[in-house]
Amino acid sequence: DLSKVNEMDCAGIQLLVAAKREAEVRNKILHFTAYSSVALDVLEQCNLFGFLEASVPVALKIREMP
């Protein structure tokens, strides 16, 4: 649950990537949920939507709707 994220630096990004890779190594599925606007912005800037979660762009589109 990333809903309470109000800032994210490279250490936070590294943690998310490492957790996702570890889950893949263990043949597990890791889902990140409830993205805050800050988390969405950082993931978009780093082009990590495809790697972390395929449904993130949908969340971004919903956030941008008027």
PDB file of C-alpha atoms in Angstrom:
ATOM      1  CA  ASP A   1       0.000   0.000   0.000  1.00  0.00           C
ATOM      2  CA  LEU A   2       1.715   3.143  -1.238  1.00  0.00           C
ATOM      3  CA  SER A   3      -1.135   5.509  -0.355  1.00  0.00           C
ATOM      4  CA  LYS A   4       0.792   7.258   2.435  1.00  0.00           C
ATOM      5  CA  VAL A   5       3.936   7.920   0.371  1.00  0.00           C
ATOM      6  CA  ASN A   6       4.543  11.671   0.383  1.00  0.00           C
ATOM      7  CA  GLU A   7       8.120  11.580  -0.925  1.00  0.00           C
ATOM      8  CA  MET A   8      10.284   8.990  -2.643  1.00  0.00           C
ATOM      9  CA  ASP A   9      13.977   9.087  -3.448  1.00  0.00           C
ATOM     10  CA  CYS A  10      16.269   6.636  -5.215  1.00  0.00           C
ATOM     11  CA  ALA A  11      16.489   4.461  -2.081  1.00  0.00           C
ATOM     12  CA  GLY A  12      12.707   4.007  -2.136  1.00  0.00           C
ATOM     13  CA  ILE A  13      12.777   3.150  -5.821  1.00  0.00           C
ATOM     14  CA  GLN A  14      15.601   0.646  -5.238  1.00  0.00           C
ATOM     15  CA  LEU A  15      13.578  -0.997  -2.474  1.00  0.00           C
ATOM     16  CA  LEU A  16      10.515  -1.423  -4.692  1.00  0.00           C
ATOM     17  CA  VAL A  17      12.607  -2.843  -7.547  1.00  0.00           C
ATOM     18  CA  ALA A  18      14.502  -5.198  -5.217  1.00  0.00           C
ATOM     19  CA  ALA A  19      11.273  -6.449  -3.646  1.00  0.00           C
ATOM     20  CA  LYS A  20       9.735  -7.092  -7.071  1.00  0.00           C
ATOM     21  CA  ARG A  21      12.838  -8.949  -8.290  1.00  0.00           C
ATOM     22  CA  GLU A  22      12.994 -11.041  -5.123  1.00  0.00           C
ATOM     23  CA  ALA A  23       9.353 -12.011  -5.552  1.00  0.00           C
ATOM     24  CA  GLU A  24      10.068 -13.091  -9.128  1.00  0.00           C
ATOM     25  CA  VAL A  25      13.056 -15.184  -8.020  1.00  0.00           C
ATOM     26  CA  ARG A  26      10.792 -16.947  -5.520  1.00  0.00           C
ATOM     27  CA  ASN A  27       8.031 -17.393  -8.112  1.00  0.00           C
ATOM     28  CA  LYS A  28       5.710 -15.157  -6.110  1.00  0.00           C
ATOM     29  CA  ILE A  29       3.502 -12.284  -7.211  1.00  0.00           C
ATOM     30  CA  LEU A  30       3.999  -8.927  -5.521  1.00  0.00           C
ATOM     31  CA  HIS A  31       1.315  -6.283  -6.001  1.00  0.00           C
ATOM     32  CA  PHE A  32       1.760  -2.643  -5.081  1.00  0.00           C
ATOM     33  CA  THR A  33      -1.561  -0.956  -4.314  1.00  0.00           C
ATOM     34  CA  ALA A  34      -3.162   2.385  -3.479  1.00  0.00           C
ATOM     35  CA  TYR A  35      -0.590   4.621  -5.155  1.00  0.00           C
ATOM     36  CA  SER A  36      -0.290   8.164  -3.836  1.00  0.00           C
ATOM     37  CA  SER A  37       0.096  10.953  -6.387  1.00  0.00           C
ATOM     38  CA  VAL A  38       3.762  11.266  -5.361  1.00  0.00           C
ATOM     39  CA  ALA A  39       4.390   7.551  -5.917  1.00  0.00           C
ATOM     40  CA  LEU A  40       2.668   7.721  -9.308  1.00  0.00           C
ATOM     41  CA  ASP A  41       4.718  10.751 -10.333  1.00  0.00           C
ATOM     42  CA  VAL A  42       8.039   9.156  -9.355  1.00  0.00           C
ATOM     43  CA  LEU A  43       7.234   5.841 -11.033  1.00  0.00           C
ATOM     44  CA  GLU A  44       6.160   7.669 -14.177  1.00  0.00           C
ATOM     45  CA  GLN A  45       9.354   9.746 -14.260  1.00  0.00           C
ATOM     46  CA  CYS A  46      11.480   6.613 -13.811  1.00  0.00           C
ATOM     47  CA  ASN A  47       9.497   4.663 -16.413  1.00  0.00           C
ATOM     48  CA  LEU A  48       8.842   1.808 -13.972  1.00  0.00           C
ATOM     49  CA  PHE A  49       5.152   1.181 -14.622  1.00  0.00           C
ATOM     50  CA  GLY A  50       5.747  -1.857 -16.806  1.00  0.00           C
ATOM     51  CA  PHE A  51       8.232  -3.425 -14.431  1.00  0.00           C
ATOM     52  CA  LEU A  52       6.385  -2.901 -11.158  1.00  0.00           C
ATOM     53  CA  GLU A  53       2.744  -3.289 -12.101  1.00  0.00           C
ATOM     54  CA  ALA A  54       0.926  -3.343 -15.414  1.00  0.00           C
ATOM     55  CA  SER A  55      -2.187  -1.697 -13.909  1.00  0.00           C
ATOM     56  CA  VAL A  56      -0.406   1.463 -12.743  1.00  0.00           C
ATOM     57  CA  PRO A  57      -1.062   3.407 -15.977  1.00  0.00           C
ATOM     58  CA  VAL A  58      -4.777   2.845 -15.402  1.00  0.00           C
ATOM     59  CA  ALA A  59      -4.433   4.402 -11.948  1.00  0.00           C
ATOM     60  CA  LEU A  60      -2.554   7.320 -13.496  1.00  0.00           C
ATOM     61  CA  LYS A  61      -5.288   7.870 -16.092  1.00  0.00           C
ATOM     62  CA  ILE A  62      -7.972   7.821 -13.401  1.00  0.00           C
ATOM     63  CA  ARG A  63      -6.013  10.374 -11.366  1.00  0.00           C
ATOM     64  CA  GLU A  64      -5.783  12.684 -14.380  1.00  0.00           C
ATOM     65  CA  MET A  65      -9.504  12.637 -15.148  1.00  0.00           C
ATOM     66  CA  PRO A  66     -11.342  15.921 -14.438  1.00  0.00           C
TER      67      PRO A  66
END
